[in-house]
Amino acid sequence: MSGSESETLELTPVIERARSRFEGATTEHELRALKAEILGKKGELTAQLRSLGQAPPEQRKLMGERVNAAKAEVEAAFEARLHQLADAARRAELEAPPFDLTLPGRVTAPRGHLHPVTRVKWEILDIFRSLGFSVAWGPEVDLERNNFERLGFPPDHPATDMQDSFWVDVKGATAGVRALLRTHTSTVQVREMSTREPPLAVVSGGPVYRRDDDVTHSPMFHQIEGFLVDERTNFAELKGVLGEFARRLYGPECSVRFRPSYFPFVEPGAEMDVTCVFCSPDDGSRASCRVCKASGWLEVLGCGMIHPEVFRHCGIDAERYRGFAFGLGVDRVAMLRYGIPDIRLLFENDPRFLTQF
Ligand code: FA5
């Protein structure tokens, strides 16, 4: 750069070129890319600044000031265009159709639903509610006394082996007082009868626990227990109520039968079967039915007239009152309802299985 060059250093075209290129940019992104190019390392103004080193010392200051002034003009042109673009974007937004806040949101997580066992539990409880029973709940950890003794199981009697149990250590418990995970919902029967006055018609449902583990027996499963106590009920009424329950659950064609059975807390005791819902004698499907093993009957529940000894354990006048009770496995009903071959599938929490219901 010669001595006269500082006078001829013509930066106006550089500024004009930058201004016109900024004008051509239609988005902020495009504009910023142009700025980086024009003012960046390879831009014309940067080259001019670099060449100052070769200019005569007396001109360097003046030329430097002019290049920096040109740079400031380019920056100003950039800012002006940036504001124009922002204004235009804002105007376009305001003129566009308004955003509808009432539109439904995007579903990002799949919605769950009640577990099949919970659904069946409430279906059964609702049937008994519609028959006049009220619903009660009891704890899952209970005293041995409520689970066995007050229900007529003598201590260490072999009958307790029918319901092999999970015992729970209770710190500081009085000697001889033991607790366990309840093996059946009949505990709610004694709890309710000990705290309320007859007449009573109560159902209860929830998890129970036994040392069982195979395709039809799970260590944790669900039962529903019901009982009715008043001064005049009898076995015929038990049959009427449970027959009506079965028809409401399985349909009006469903028949029931009662077989004698033993439970320490009822006398007489029975098991109720319903006609198999998977086969029929009319179309030949019965002979090969694997669910009822070709018998035509499915076992549904245990039941009977409440033993006077249980009334005495609960402080109820056994001369004056009588009652019936029943208990059923909810998981078994769900398995039959949905054709589930292995009870363990219900509790593995595999979404591929659970989303089928
Ligand atoms: C009882 O538990 C009695 N408390 C029922 C009862 C109540 C009888 C009132 C009379 C009066 P049981 O042990 O049979 O009975 O069990 C009832 C039902 O629970 C069985 O029919 C079966 O469907 C279900 N069940 C029993 N053990 C298991 C298990 N390990 N897994 C899944 N279901 C089971």
Coordinates of C-alpha atoms and ligand atoms in Angstrom, one line a residue:
M1 CA 0.0 0.0 0.0
S2 CA 1.6 3.3 -1.1
G3 CA 1.4 6.7 0.6
S4 CA -1.5 7.8 -1.6
E5 CA -3.3 4.6 -1.1
S6 CA -4.8 5.7 2.2
E7 CA -6.7 8.5 0.4
T8 CA -7.8 6.1 -2.4
L9 CA -8.8 3.3 0.1
E10 CA -12.3 3.1 -1.2
L11 CA -14.5 1.1 1.3
T12 CA -17.9 2.4 0.2
P13 CA -18.5 -0.4 -2.4
V14 CA -17.6 -3.0 0.2
I15 CA -20.2 -1.5 2.6
E16 CA -22.8 -1.3 -0.2
R17 CA -22.2 -4.9 -1.3
A18 CA -22.7 -6.1 2.2
R19 CA -25.9 -4.0 2.6
S20 CA -27.4 -5.4 -0.6
R21 CA -26.5 -9.0 0.3
F22 CA -28.1 -8.5 3.8
E23 CA -31.3 -7.1 2.0
G24 CA -31.5 -10.4 0.0
A25 CA -31.5 -12.5 3.2
T26 CA -35.1 -13.7 4.0
T27 CA -34.4 -15.6 7.3
E28 CA -32.5 -14.8 10.4
H29 CA -30.4 -17.9 9.9
E30 CA -29.5 -16.8 6.3
L31 CA -28.7 -13.3 7.6
R32 CA -26.4 -14.5 10.3
A33 CA -24.5 -16.8 7.9
L34 CA -23.9 -13.8 5.6
K35 CA -22.6 -11.7 8.5
A36 CA -20.2 -14.5 9.4
E37 CA -19.0 -14.7 5.8
I38 CA -18.6 -10.9 5.3
L39 CA -17.0 -10.0 8.7
G40 CA -15.3 -13.4 9.2
K41 CA -11.7 -14.4 8.6
K42 CA -12.0 -14.6 4.9
G43 CA -14.1 -11.4 4.5
E44 CA -12.9 -8.3 2.5
L45 CA -12.7 -6.1 5.6
T46 CA -10.6 -8.5 7.5
A47 CA -8.2 -8.7 4.5
Q48 CA -8.0 -4.9 4.6
L49 CA -7.2 -4.9 8.3
R50 CA -4.5 -7.5 7.8
S51 CA -2.9 -5.5 5.0
L52 CA -2.4 -2.5 7.4
G53 CA 0.8 -4.1 8.5
Q54 CA 2.4 -3.3 5.2
A55 CA 1.2 0.3 5.1
P56 CA 3.5 3.2 5.9
P57 CA 3.4 3.8 9.7
E58 CA 2.2 7.4 9.4
Q59 CA -1.0 6.2 7.5
R60 CA -1.7 3.1 9.5
K61 CA -3.8 4.9 12.2
L62 CA -6.0 6.7 9.7
M63 CA -6.5 3.6 7.5
G64 CA -7.3 1.5 10.6
E65 CA -9.9 4.0 11.7
R66 CA -11.6 3.9 8.2
V67 CA -11.7 0.1 8.1
N68 CA -13.1 0.0 11.6
A69 CA -15.7 2.6 10.7
A70 CA -16.6 0.6 7.6
K71 CA -16.9 -2.5 9.8
A72 CA -19.3 -0.6 12.2
E73 CA -21.4 0.4 9.2
V74 CA -21.7 -3.2 8.1
E75 CA -22.6 -4.3 11.6
A76 CA -25.3 -1.5 11.7
A77 CA -26.7 -2.7 8.3
F78 CA -26.8 -6.3 9.7
E79 CA -28.7 -5.1 12.9
A80 CA -31.2 -3.1 10.8
R81 CA -32.0 -6.1 8.6
L82 CA -32.2 -8.3 11.6
H83 CA -34.9 -6.0 13.1
Q84 CA -36.8 -5.9 9.8
L85 CA -36.9 -9.7 9.6
A86 CA -38.0 -10.0 13.3
D87 CA -40.8 -7.4 12.7
A88 CA -41.9 -9.2 9.6
A89 CA -42.0 -12.6 11.5
R90 CA -44.0 -11.0 14.3
R91 CA -46.5 -9.4 11.8
A92 CA -46.9 -12.8 10.0
E93 CA -47.6 -14.5 13.4
L94 CA -50.2 -11.9 14.4
E95 CA -51.9 -12.1 11.0
A96 CA -52.0 -15.9 10.9
P97 CA -55.1 -17.8 12.1
P98 CA -55.1 -17.7 16.0
F99 CA -53.6 -20.7 17.9
D100 CA -56.4 -22.8 19.2
L101 CA -55.7 -23.5 22.9
T102 CA -58.7 -25.9 23.1
L103 CA -57.2 -28.4 20.7
P104 CA -56.4 -31.8 22.4
G105 CA -52.8 -32.3 23.2
R106 CA -50.6 -35.0 21.6
V107 CA -50.7 -38.3 23.5
T108 CA -47.1 -39.1 24.4
A109 CA -47.6 -41.9 27.0
P110 CA -50.1 -44.8 26.4
R111 CA -53.0 -44.8 28.9
G112 CA -53.3 -47.7 31.3
H113 CA -56.3 -49.5 32.5
L114 CA -57.4 -51.5 35.5
H115 CA -55.7 -54.9 35.9
P116 CA -58.0 -57.8 34.8
V117 CA -58.1 -59.1 38.4
T118 CA -59.1 -55.7 39.8
R119 CA -61.8 -55.4 37.1
V120 CA -63.3 -58.8 38.0
K121 CA -63.0 -58.0 41.7
W122 CA -65.1 -54.9 41.3
E123 CA -67.6 -56.6 39.0
I124 CA -68.2 -59.3 41.7
L125 CA -68.3 -56.7 44.6
D126 CA -70.8 -54.7 42.6
I127 CA -73.1 -57.7 42.0
F128 CA -73.2 -58.2 45.8
R129 CA -73.7 -54.5 46.5
S130 CA -76.7 -54.7 44.1
L131 CA -78.0 -57.6 46.2
G132 CA -77.9 -55.4 49.4
F133 CA -74.4 -56.3 50.8
S134 CA -72.1 -53.5 52.0
V135 CA -68.3 -53.5 51.3
A136 CA -65.7 -53.7 54.1
W137 CA -61.9 -54.0 54.1
G138 CA -59.4 -55.7 56.3
P139 CA -55.6 -55.7 56.8
E140 CA -53.3 -58.0 54.8
V141 CA -51.2 -58.7 57.9
D142 CA -53.4 -60.1 60.6
L143 CA -53.2 -62.0 63.9
E144 CA -53.1 -65.8 63.8
R145 CA -56.2 -65.6 66.1
N146 CA -58.3 -63.8 63.4
N147 CA -57.0 -66.0 60.6
F148 CA -57.4 -69.4 62.3
E149 CA -58.5 -69.6 66.0
R150 CA -61.6 -67.5 65.9
L151 CA -62.7 -69.3 62.7
G152 CA -62.6 -72.6 64.6
F153 CA -59.1 -73.9 63.5
P154 CA -57.7 -75.3 66.8
P155 CA -54.1 -74.2 67.4
D156 CA -51.6 -76.3 65.3
H157 CA -54.5 -78.3 64.0
P158 CA -53.7 -80.1 60.7
A159 CA -56.5 -78.2 59.0
T160 CA -54.3 -75.1 59.1
D161 CA -52.0 -77.0 56.7
M162 CA -54.7 -76.5 54.0
Q163 CA -53.5 -72.9 54.0
D164 CA -49.7 -73.0 54.5
S165 CA -48.8 -69.5 55.7
F166 CA -46.2 -66.8 55.6
W167 CA -45.5 -65.8 59.2
V168 CA -44.5 -62.2 60.1
D169 CA -42.1 -61.3 63.0
V170 CA -43.7 -58.7 65.3
K171 CA -41.1 -56.9 67.4
G172 CA -42.2 -56.7 71.0
A173 CA -45.2 -59.0 70.6
T174 CA -46.6 -60.7 73.7
A175 CA -45.4 -64.3 74.0
G176 CA -47.7 -66.6 72.0
V177 CA -49.2 -63.7 69.8
R178 CA -48.3 -64.4 66.2
A179 CA -49.0 -62.5 63.0
L180 CA -49.1 -63.7 59.4
L181 CA -50.0 -62.6 55.9
R182 CA -53.7 -63.5 55.9
T183 CA -54.4 -66.8 54.1
H184 CA -58.0 -66.0 53.3
T185 CA -60.4 -63.0 53.5
S186 CA -62.5 -64.8 56.2
T187 CA -60.5 -62.6 58.6
V188 CA -62.7 -59.8 57.6
Q189 CA -65.7 -61.9 58.6
V190 CA -64.5 -62.2 62.2
R191 CA -63.4 -58.6 62.4
E192 CA -66.7 -57.3 61.2
M193 CA -68.8 -59.6 63.4
S194 CA -66.7 -58.6 66.4
T195 CA -67.3 -54.9 66.0
R196 CA -70.8 -54.6 64.5
E197 CA -74.3 -55.7 65.5
P198 CA -76.4 -58.0 63.4
P199 CA -78.2 -57.9 61.0
L200 CA -75.2 -57.8 58.7
A201 CA -74.7 -58.4 55.0
V202 CA -71.0 -57.7 54.1
V203 CA -68.6 -58.5 51.3
S204 CA -64.9 -57.9 51.2
G205 CA -62.1 -58.5 48.7
G206 CA -58.4 -58.2 48.4
P207 CA -55.0 -60.0 48.3
V208 CA -54.3 -63.2 50.4
Y209 CA -51.1 -65.2 50.6
R210 CA -50.2 -68.9 50.8
R211 CA -47.1 -71.0 50.2
D212 CA -48.4 -72.2 46.8
D213 CA -46.8 -71.9 43.4
D214 CA -48.0 -73.7 40.2
V215 CA -50.1 -72.9 37.1
T216 CA -53.3 -72.6 39.0
H217 CA -51.9 -71.5 42.5
S218 CA -50.0 -68.3 43.2
P219 CA -48.3 -67.3 46.5
M220 CA -50.4 -64.1 46.3
F221 CA -53.9 -64.2 45.0
H222 CA -57.2 -62.5 45.5
Q223 CA -60.4 -63.6 47.3
I224 CA -63.8 -62.2 47.9
E225 CA -65.6 -63.1 51.1
G226 CA -69.2 -62.5 52.0
F227 CA -71.5 -63.3 54.9
L228 CA -75.0 -62.6 56.0
V229 CA -76.1 -62.7 59.7
D230 CA -79.7 -62.3 60.9
E231 CA -82.3 -64.1 63.0
R232 CA -83.9 -66.2 60.2
T233 CA -81.5 -66.9 57.3
N234 CA -81.0 -70.5 56.2
F235 CA -79.2 -72.7 53.6
A236 CA -82.0 -72.1 51.1
E237 CA -81.3 -68.4 51.2
L238 CA -77.6 -69.1 50.8
K239 CA -78.5 -71.1 47.6
G240 CA -80.8 -68.4 46.4
V241 CA -78.2 -65.5 46.8
L242 CA -75.3 -67.4 45.4
G243 CA -77.4 -68.8 42.4
E244 CA -78.5 -65.2 41.6
F245 CA -74.8 -64.1 41.9
A246 CA -73.7 -66.8 39.4
R247 CA -76.5 -65.8 36.9
R248 CA -75.5 -62.2 37.1
L249 CA -71.8 -63.0 36.6
Y250 CA -72.1 -65.8 34.0
G251 CA -75.4 -65.1 32.3
P252 CA -79.0 -66.3 32.8
E253 CA -78.4 -69.7 31.4
C254 CA -75.9 -70.6 34.2
S255 CA -76.9 -73.3 36.6
V256 CA -75.3 -74.1 40.0
R257 CA -74.9 -77.2 42.1
F258 CA -73.7 -77.6 45.7
R259 CA -71.4 -80.4 46.9
P260 CA -70.7 -81.1 50.6
S261 CA -67.3 -79.9 51.7
Y262 CA -65.4 -79.2 54.9
F263 CA -64.3 -75.8 56.2
P264 CA -63.8 -75.5 60.0
F265 CA -65.8 -72.3 60.2
V266 CA -69.1 -73.5 58.6
E267 CA -71.5 -76.3 59.3
P268 CA -72.8 -77.6 56.9
G269 CA -70.2 -76.6 54.4
A270 CA -70.3 -76.9 50.6
E271 CA -68.6 -76.0 47.4
M272 CA -70.6 -74.4 44.6
D273 CA -70.0 -75.3 41.0
V274 CA -71.4 -73.5 37.9
T275 CA -72.1 -75.0 34.5
C276 CA -69.0 -74.8 32.3
V277 CA -69.1 -71.7 30.2
F278 CA -66.6 -73.1 27.7
C279 CA -68.5 -76.1 26.4
S280 CA -72.0 -77.4 25.7
P281 CA -73.6 -80.9 25.7
D282 CA -75.5 -79.8 22.5
D283 CA -72.6 -79.2 20.1
G284 CA -70.3 -82.1 21.2
S285 CA -67.7 -79.7 22.7
R286 CA -68.1 -81.1 26.2
A287 CA -66.4 -84.4 25.7
S288 CA -63.1 -82.6 24.8
C289 CA -63.4 -79.6 27.2
R290 CA -60.1 -79.3 29.0
V291 CA -61.3 -76.5 31.3
C292 CA -64.1 -78.6 33.1
K293 CA -62.3 -81.9 32.2
A294 CA -65.5 -82.9 30.4
S295 CA -67.5 -82.8 33.7
G296 CA -69.6 -79.8 32.6
W297 CA -69.0 -78.1 36.0
L298 CA -66.5 -75.6 37.3
E299 CA -65.8 -75.1 41.0
V300 CA -66.3 -71.5 41.9
L301 CA -66.5 -71.0 45.7
G302 CA -66.6 -72.5 49.2
C303 CA -69.6 -71.7 51.4
G304 CA -71.8 -72.8 54.3
M305 CA -73.8 -71.9 57.4
I306 CA -71.6 -70.0 59.9
H307 CA -70.5 -72.3 62.7
P308 CA -72.0 -71.4 66.2
E309 CA -68.4 -71.6 67.6
V310 CA -67.4 -68.7 65.3
F311 CA -70.3 -66.6 66.6
R312 CA -69.2 -67.3 70.1
H313 CA -65.6 -66.2 69.3
C314 CA -67.0 -62.9 67.9
G315 CA -69.4 -62.2 70.8
I316 CA -72.6 -62.9 68.8
D317 CA -75.5 -64.7 70.5
A318 CA -75.3 -68.1 68.7
E319 CA -78.8 -69.0 70.0
R320 CA -80.4 -66.0 68.5
Y321 CA -78.5 -65.5 65.3
R322 CA -77.6 -67.6 62.3
G323 CA -75.7 -66.8 59.1
F324 CA -74.1 -68.0 55.9
A325 CA -70.7 -67.2 54.5
F326 CA -68.9 -67.8 51.2
G327 CA -65.4 -67.2 49.7
L328 CA -64.1 -67.4 46.2
G329 CA -60.9 -66.9 44.3
V330 CA -61.0 -63.8 42.0
D331 CA -58.0 -64.8 40.0
R332 CA -59.7 -68.1 39.1
V333 CA -62.8 -66.2 37.8
A334 CA -60.5 -63.8 35.8
M335 CA -58.7 -66.8 34.3
L336 CA -61.9 -68.4 33.2
R337 CA -63.4 -65.1 31.9
Y338 CA -60.3 -64.3 29.7
G339 CA -59.1 -67.8 28.9
I340 CA -55.8 -67.3 30.8
P341 CA -54.0 -70.7 31.1
D342 CA -51.4 -69.8 33.8
I343 CA -52.2 -67.8 36.9
R344 CA -48.5 -66.5 37.0
L345 CA -49.1 -64.5 33.8
L346 CA -51.4 -62.2 35.8
F347 CA -48.6 -61.1 38.1
E348 CA -45.6 -60.8 35.8
N349 CA -46.7 -57.3 34.8
D350 CA -45.7 -57.8 31.2
P351 CA -47.4 -55.1 29.1
R352 CA -47.6 -57.4 26.1
F353 CA -49.9 -59.6 28.2
L354 CA -51.8 -56.9 30.1
T355 CA -52.7 -54.7 27.1
Q356 CA -54.7 -57.7 25.7
F357 CA -57.5 -57.0 28.2
Ligands
FA5_1 C1 -61.2 -70.5 51.7 O1 -60.2 -69.8 51.6 C2 -62.3 -70.2 52.5 N1 -62.0 -69.1 53.4 C3 -63.5 -69.9 51.7 C4 -64.8 -69.9 52.5 C5 -65.3 -68.8 53.0 C6 -65.5 -71.1 52.7 C7 -66.5 -68.8 53.8 C8 -66.7 -71.2 53.4 C9 -67.2 -70.0 53.9 P1 -60.3 -72.2 49.9 O2 -59.0 -72.6 50.6 O3 -60.9 -73.3 49.2 O4 -61.3 -71.6 50.9 O5 -60.0 -71.0 48.9 C10 -61.1 -70.4 48.1 C11 -60.7 -70.2 46.7 O6 -59.4 -69.5 46.6 C12 -60.4 -71.5 45.9 O7 -61.6 -72.0 45.4 C13 -59.5 -71.1 44.8 O8 -60.3 -70.5 43.7 C14 -58.8 -69.9 45.4 N2 -57.4 -70.3 45.7 C15 -56.9 -71.0 46.8 N3 -55.6 -71.1 46.8 C16 -55.2 -70.4 45.7 C17 -53.9 -70.1 45.2 N4 -52.8 -70.4 45.7 N5 -53.9 -69.3 44.0 C18 -55.0 -68.9 43.5 N6 -56.2 -69.1 43.9 C19 -56.3 -69.9 45.0

